[in-house]
mmCIF file with all atom_site columns, C-alpha atoms in Angstrom:
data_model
loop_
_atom_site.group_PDB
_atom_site.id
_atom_site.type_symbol
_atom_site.label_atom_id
_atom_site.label_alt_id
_atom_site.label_comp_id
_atom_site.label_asym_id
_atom_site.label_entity_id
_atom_site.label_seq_id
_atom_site.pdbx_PDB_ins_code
_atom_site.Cartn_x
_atom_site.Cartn_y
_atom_site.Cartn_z
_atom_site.occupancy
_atom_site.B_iso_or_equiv
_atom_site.pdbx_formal_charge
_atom_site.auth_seq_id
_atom_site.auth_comp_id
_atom_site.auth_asym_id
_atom_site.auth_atom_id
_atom_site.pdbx_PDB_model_num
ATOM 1   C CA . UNK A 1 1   ? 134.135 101.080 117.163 1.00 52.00 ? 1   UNK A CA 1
ATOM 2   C CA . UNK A 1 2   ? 132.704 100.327 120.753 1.00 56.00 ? 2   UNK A CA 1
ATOM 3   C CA . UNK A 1 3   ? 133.313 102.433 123.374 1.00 63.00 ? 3   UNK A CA 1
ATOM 4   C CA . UNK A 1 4   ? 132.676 101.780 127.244 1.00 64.00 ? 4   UNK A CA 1
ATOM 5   C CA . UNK A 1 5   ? 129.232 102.559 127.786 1.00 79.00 ? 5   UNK A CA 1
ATOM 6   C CA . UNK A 1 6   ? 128.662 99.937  124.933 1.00 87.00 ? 6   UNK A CA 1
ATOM 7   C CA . UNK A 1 7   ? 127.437 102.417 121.584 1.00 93.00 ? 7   UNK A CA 1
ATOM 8   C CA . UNK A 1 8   ? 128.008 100.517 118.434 1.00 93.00 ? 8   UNK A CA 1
ATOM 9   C CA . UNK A 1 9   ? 129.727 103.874 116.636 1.00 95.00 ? 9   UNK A CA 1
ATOM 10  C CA . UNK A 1 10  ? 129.209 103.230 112.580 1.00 96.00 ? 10  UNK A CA 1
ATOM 11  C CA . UNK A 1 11  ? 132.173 102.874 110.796 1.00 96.00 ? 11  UNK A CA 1
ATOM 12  C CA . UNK A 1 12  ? 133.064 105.458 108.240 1.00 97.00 ? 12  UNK A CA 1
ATOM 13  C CA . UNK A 1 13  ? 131.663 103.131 105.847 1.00 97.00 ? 13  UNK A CA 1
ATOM 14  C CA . UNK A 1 14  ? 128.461 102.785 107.444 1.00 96.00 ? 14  UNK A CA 1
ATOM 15  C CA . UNK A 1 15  ? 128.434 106.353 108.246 1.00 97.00 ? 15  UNK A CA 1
ATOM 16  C CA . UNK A 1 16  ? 128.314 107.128 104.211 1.00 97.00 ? 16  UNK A CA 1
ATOM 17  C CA . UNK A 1 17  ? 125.774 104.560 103.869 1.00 96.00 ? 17  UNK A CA 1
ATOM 18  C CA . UNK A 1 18  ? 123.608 106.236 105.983 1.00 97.00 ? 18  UNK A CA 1
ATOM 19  C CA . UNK A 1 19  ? 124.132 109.919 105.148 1.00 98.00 ? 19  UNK A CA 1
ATOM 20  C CA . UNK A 1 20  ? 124.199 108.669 101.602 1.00 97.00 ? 20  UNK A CA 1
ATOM 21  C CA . UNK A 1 21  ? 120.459 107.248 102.402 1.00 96.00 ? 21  UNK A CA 1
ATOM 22  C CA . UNK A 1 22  ? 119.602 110.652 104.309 1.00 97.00 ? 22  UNK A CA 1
ATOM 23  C CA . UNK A 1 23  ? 120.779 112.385 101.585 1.00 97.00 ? 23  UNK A CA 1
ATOM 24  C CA . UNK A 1 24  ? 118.908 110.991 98.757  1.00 97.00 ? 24  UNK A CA 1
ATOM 25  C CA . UNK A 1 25  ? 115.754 110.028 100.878 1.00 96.00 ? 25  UNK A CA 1
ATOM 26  C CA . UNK A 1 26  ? 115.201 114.042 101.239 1.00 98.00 ? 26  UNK A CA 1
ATOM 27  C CA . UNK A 1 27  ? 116.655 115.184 98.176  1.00 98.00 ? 27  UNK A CA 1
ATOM 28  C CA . UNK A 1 28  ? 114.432 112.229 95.968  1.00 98.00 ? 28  UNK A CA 1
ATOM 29  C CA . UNK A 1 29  ? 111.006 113.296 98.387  1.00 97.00 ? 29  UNK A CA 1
ATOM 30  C CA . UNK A 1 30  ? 111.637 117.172 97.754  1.00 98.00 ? 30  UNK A CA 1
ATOM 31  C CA . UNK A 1 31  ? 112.135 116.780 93.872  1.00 98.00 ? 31  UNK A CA 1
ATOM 32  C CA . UNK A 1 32  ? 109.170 114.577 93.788  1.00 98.00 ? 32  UNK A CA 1
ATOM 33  C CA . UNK A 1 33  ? 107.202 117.075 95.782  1.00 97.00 ? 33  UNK A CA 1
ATOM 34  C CA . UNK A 1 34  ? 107.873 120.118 93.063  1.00 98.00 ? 34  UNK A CA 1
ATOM 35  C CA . UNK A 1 35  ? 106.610 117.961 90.680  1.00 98.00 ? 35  UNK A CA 1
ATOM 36  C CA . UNK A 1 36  ? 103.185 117.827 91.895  1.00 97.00 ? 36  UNK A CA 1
ATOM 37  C CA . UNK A 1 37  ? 103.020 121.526 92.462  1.00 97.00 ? 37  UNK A CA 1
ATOM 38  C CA . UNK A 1 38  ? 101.682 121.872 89.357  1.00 97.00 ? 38  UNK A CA 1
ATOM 39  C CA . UNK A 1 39  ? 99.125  119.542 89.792  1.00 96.00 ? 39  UNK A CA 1
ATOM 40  C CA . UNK A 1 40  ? 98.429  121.533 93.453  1.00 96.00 ? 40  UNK A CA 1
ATOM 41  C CA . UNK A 1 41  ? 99.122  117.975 95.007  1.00 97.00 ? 41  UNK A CA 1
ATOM 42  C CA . UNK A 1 42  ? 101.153 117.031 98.116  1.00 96.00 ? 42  UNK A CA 1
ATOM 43  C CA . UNK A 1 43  ? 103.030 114.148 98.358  1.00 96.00 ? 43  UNK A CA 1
ATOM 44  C CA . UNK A 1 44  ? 100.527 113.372 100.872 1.00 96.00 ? 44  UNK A CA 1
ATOM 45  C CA . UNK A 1 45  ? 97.561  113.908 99.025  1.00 97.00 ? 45  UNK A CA 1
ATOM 46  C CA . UNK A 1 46  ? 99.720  111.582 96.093  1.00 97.00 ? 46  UNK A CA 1
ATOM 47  C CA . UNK A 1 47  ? 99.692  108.781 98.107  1.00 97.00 ? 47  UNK A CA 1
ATOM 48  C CA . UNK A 1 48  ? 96.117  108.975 99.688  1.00 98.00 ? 48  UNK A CA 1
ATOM 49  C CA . UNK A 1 49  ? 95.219  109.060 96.276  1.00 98.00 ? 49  UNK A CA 1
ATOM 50  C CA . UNK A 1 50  ? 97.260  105.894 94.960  1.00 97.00 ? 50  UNK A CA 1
ATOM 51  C CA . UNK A 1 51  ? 95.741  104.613 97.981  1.00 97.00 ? 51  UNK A CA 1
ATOM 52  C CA . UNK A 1 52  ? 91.851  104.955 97.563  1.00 98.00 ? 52  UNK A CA 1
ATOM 53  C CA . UNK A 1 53  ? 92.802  104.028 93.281  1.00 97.00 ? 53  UNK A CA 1
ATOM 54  C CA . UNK A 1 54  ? 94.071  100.789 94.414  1.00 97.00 ? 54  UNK A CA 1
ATOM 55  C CA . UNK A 1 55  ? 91.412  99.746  96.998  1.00 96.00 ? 55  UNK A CA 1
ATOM 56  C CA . UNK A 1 56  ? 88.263  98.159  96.139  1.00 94.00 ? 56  UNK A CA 1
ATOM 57  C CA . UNK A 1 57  ? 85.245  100.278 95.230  1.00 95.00 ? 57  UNK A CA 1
ATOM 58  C CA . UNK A 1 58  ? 88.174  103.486 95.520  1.00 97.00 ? 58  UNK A CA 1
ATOM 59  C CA . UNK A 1 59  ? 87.704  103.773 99.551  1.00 96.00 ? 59  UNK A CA 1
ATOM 60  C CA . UNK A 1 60  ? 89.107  102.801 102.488 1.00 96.00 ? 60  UNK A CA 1
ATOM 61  C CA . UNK A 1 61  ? 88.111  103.173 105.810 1.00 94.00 ? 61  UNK A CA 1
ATOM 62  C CA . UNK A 1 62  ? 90.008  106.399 107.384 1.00 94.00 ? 62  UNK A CA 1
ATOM 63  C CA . UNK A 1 63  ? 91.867  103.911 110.067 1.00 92.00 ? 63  UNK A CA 1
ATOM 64  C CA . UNK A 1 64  ? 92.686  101.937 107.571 1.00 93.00 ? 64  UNK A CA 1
ATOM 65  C CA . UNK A 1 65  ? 94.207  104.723 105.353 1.00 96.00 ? 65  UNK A CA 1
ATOM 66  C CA . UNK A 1 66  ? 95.960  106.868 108.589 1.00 94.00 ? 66  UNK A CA 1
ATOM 67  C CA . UNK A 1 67  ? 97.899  103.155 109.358 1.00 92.00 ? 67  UNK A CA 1
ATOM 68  C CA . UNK A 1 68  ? 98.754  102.417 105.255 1.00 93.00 ? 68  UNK A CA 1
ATOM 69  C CA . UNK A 1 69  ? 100.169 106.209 105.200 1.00 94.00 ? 69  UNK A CA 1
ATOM 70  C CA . UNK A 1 70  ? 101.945 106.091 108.162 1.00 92.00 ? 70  UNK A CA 1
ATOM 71  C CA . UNK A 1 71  ? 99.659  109.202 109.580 1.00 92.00 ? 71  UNK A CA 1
ATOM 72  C CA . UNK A 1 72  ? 98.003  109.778 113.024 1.00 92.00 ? 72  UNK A CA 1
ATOM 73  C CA . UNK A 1 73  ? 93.972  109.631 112.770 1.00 91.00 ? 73  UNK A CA 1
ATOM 74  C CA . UNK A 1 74  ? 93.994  113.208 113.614 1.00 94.00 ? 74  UNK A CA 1
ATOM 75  C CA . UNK A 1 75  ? 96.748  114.209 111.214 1.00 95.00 ? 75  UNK A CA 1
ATOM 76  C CA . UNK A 1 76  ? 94.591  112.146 108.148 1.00 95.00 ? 76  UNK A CA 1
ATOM 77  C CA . UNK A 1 77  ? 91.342  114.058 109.078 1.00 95.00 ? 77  UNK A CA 1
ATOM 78  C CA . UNK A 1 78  ? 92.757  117.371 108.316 1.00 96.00 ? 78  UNK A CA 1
ATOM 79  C CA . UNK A 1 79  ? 94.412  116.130 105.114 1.00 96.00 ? 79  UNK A CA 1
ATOM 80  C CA . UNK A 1 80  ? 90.884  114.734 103.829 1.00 97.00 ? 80  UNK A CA 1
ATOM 81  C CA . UNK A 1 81  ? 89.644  118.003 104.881 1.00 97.00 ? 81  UNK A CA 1
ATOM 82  C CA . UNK A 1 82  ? 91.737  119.645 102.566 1.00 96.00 ? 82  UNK A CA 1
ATOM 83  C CA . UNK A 1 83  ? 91.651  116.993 99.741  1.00 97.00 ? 83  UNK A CA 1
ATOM 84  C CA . UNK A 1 84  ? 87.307  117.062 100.715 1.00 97.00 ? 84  UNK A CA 1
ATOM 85  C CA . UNK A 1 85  ? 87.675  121.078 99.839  1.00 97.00 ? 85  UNK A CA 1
ATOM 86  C CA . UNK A 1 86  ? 89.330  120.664 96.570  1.00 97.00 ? 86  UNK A CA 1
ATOM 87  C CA . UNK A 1 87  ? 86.812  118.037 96.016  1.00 97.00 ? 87  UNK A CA 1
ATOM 88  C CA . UNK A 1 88  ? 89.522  115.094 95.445  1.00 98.00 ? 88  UNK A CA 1
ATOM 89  C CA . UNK A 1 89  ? 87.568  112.965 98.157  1.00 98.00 ? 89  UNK A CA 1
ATOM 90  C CA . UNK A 1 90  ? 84.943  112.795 100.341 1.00 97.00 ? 90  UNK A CA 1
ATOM 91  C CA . UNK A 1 91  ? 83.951  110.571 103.736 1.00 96.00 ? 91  UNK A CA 1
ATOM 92  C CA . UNK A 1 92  ? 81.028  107.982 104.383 1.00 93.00 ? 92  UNK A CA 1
ATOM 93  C CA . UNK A 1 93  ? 79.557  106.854 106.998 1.00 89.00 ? 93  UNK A CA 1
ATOM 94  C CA . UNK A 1 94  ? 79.858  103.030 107.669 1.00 81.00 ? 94  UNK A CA 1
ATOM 95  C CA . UNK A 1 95  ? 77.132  101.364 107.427 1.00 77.00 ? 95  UNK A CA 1
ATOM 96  C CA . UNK A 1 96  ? 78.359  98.674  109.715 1.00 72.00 ? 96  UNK A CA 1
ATOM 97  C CA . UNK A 1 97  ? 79.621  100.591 112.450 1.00 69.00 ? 97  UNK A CA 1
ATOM 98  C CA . UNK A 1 98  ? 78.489  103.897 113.628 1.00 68.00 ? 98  UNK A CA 1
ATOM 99  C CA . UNK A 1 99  ? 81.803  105.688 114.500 1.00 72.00 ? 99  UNK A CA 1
ATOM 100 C CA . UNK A 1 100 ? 83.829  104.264 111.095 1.00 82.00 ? 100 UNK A CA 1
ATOM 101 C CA . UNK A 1 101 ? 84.273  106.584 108.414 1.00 92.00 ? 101 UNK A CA 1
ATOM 102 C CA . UNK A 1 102 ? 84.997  105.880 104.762 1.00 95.00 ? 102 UNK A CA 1
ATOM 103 C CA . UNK A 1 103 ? 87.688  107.894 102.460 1.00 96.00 ? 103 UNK A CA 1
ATOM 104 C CA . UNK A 1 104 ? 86.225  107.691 99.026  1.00 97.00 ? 104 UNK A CA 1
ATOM 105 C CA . UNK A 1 105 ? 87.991  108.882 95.754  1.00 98.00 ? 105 UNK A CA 1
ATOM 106 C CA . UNK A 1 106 ? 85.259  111.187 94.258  1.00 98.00 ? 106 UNK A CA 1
ATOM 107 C CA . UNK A 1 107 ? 85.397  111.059 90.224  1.00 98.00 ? 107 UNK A CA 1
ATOM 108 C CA . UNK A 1 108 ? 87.532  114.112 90.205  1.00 98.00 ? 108 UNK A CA 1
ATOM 109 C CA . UNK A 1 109 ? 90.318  112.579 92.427  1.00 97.00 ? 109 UNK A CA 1
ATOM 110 C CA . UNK A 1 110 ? 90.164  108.881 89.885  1.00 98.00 ? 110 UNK A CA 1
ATOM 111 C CA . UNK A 1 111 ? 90.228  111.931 87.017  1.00 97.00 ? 111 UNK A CA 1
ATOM 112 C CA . UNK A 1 112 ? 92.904  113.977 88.827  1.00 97.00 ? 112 UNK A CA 1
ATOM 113 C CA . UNK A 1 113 ? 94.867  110.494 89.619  1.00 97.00 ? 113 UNK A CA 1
ATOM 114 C CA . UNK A 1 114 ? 94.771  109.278 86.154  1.00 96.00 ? 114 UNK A CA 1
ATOM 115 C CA . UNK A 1 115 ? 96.192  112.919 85.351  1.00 97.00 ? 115 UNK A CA 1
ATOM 116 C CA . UNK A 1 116 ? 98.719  113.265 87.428  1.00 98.00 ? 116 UNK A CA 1
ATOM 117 C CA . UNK A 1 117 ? 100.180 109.480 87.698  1.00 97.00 ? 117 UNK A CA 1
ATOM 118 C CA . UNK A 1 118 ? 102.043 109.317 83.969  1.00 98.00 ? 118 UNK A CA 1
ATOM 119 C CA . UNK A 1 119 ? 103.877 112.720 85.224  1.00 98.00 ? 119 UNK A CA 1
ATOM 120 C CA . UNK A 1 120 ? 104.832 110.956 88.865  1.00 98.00 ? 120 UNK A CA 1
ATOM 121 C CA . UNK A 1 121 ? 105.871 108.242 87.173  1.00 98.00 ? 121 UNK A CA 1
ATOM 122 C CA . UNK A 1 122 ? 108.039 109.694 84.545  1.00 98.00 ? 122 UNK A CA 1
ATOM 123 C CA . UNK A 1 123 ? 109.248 111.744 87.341  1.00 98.00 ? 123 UNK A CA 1
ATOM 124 C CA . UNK A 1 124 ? 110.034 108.725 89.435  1.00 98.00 ? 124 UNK A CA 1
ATOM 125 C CA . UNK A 1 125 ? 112.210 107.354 86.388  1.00 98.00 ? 125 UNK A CA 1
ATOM 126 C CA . UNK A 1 126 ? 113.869 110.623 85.807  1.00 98.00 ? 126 UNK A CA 1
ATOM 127 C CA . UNK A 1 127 ? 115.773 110.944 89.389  1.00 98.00 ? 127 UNK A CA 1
ATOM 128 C CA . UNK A 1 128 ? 115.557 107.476 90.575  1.00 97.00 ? 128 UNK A CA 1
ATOM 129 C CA . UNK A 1 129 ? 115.102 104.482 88.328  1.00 97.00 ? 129 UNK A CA 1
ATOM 130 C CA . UNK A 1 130 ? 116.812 105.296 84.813  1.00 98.00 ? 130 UNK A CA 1
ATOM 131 C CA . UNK A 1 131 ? 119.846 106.726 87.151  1.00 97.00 ? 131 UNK A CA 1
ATOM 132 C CA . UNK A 1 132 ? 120.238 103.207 88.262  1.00 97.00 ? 132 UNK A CA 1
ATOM 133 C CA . UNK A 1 133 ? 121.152 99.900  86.255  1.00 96.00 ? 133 UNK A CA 1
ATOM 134 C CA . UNK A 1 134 ? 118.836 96.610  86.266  1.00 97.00 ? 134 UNK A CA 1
ATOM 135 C CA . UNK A 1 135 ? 121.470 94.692  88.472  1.00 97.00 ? 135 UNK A CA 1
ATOM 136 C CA . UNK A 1 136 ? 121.600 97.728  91.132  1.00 97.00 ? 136 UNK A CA 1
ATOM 137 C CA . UNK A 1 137 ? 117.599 98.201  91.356  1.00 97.00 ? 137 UNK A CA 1
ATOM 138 C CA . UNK A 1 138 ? 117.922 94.200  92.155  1.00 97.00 ? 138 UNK A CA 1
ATOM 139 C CA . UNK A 1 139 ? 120.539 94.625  94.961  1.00 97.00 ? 139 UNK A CA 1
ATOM 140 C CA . UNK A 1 140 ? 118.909 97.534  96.085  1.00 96.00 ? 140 UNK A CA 1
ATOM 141 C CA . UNK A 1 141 ? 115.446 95.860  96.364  1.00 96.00 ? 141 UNK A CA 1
ATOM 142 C CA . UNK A 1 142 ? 117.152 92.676  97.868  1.00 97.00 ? 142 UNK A CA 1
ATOM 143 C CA . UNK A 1 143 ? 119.302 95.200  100.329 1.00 96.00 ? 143 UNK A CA 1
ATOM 144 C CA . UNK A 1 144 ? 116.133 97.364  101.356 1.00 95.00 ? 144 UNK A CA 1
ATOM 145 C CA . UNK A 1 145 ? 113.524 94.326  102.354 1.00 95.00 ? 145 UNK A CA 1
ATOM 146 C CA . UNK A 1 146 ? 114.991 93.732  105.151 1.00 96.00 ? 146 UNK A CA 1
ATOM 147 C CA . UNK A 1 147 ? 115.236 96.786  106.621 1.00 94.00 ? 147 UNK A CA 1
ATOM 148 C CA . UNK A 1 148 ? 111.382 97.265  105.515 1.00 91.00 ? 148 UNK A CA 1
ATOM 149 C CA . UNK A 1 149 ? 110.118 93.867  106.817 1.00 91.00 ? 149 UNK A CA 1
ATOM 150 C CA . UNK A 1 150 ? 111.655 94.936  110.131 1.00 93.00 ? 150 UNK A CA 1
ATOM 151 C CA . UNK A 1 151 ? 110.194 98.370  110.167 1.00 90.00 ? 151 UNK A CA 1
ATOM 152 C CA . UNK A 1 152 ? 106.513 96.721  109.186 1.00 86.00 ? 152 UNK A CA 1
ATOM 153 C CA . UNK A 1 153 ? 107.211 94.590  111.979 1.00 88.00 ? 153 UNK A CA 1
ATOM 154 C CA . UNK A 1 154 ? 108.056 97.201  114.545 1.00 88.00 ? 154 UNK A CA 1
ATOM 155 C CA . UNK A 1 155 ? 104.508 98.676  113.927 1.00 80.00 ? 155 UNK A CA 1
ATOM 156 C CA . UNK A 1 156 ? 101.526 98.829  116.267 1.00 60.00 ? 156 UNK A CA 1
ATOM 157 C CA . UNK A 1 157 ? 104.188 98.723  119.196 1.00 52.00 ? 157 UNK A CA 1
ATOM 158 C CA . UNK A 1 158 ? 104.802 101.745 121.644 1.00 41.00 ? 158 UNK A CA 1
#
């Protein structure tokens, strides 16, 4: 409904959408969460991880990483900081350019991530993809897309 001033009010339709995406965005994150406590992982520290496992030679330079996990450079420091004192990672100078630092998955993080990734992927299946059939992970993958290709596109702006 449109009012004066021009606001685009969601319909109650759209309004369950989007509480229904709230809803299950926290909920999903949180569960997923307590299942790495027992692992003494983070979310965070899950997906820096995943991160430095997929990227050649396990390491990625740390503005690299802060932009692929959506973190501020200052934010990322103290998170390898923490993941440096459990001894998951640790940083390297680059060679080609004084001020760049390196992330680099030490061989207890690629031991730690080939640990823990069976359990976050079982527990990905458990509360998200066995709830939902093959036809509704393919709408929800064609729905979502769009809304991520727009987000992607939004970075890097102020």
């Amino acid at each position: 409904m449109d009012t004066e001033n021009g606001t685009r009010w969601l319909s109650e339709e759209e309004q369950r959408a989007w509480r229904a995406h709230l809803d299950v965005s926290r909920l999903l994150m949180h569960q997923l969460e307590r299942d790495l406590q027992p692992f003494g992982l983070t979310n965070n520290d899950y997906e820096i991880l995943v991160n430095l496992s997929e990227s050649e030679d396990h390491r990625m330079r740390m503005s690299d990483l802060a932009t692929a996990t959506l973190q501020s450079k200052s934010r990322l420091s103290h998170q390898i900081t923490r993941m440096e004192n459990a001894g998951l990672v640790r940083r390297e100078n680059c060679e080609s350019d004084r001020r760049g630092l390196y992330a680099v998955l030490t061989e207890h993080g690629w031991d730690t991530m080939r640990q823990v990734a069976p359990h976050h992927v079982a527990s990905v299946r458990e509360h998200f993809i066995d709830l939902l059939g093959e036809a509704d992970l393919k709408s929800l993958y064609a729905s979502l897309t769009p809304v991520a290709q727009h987000l992607r596109s939004l970075r890097g702006r102020a």
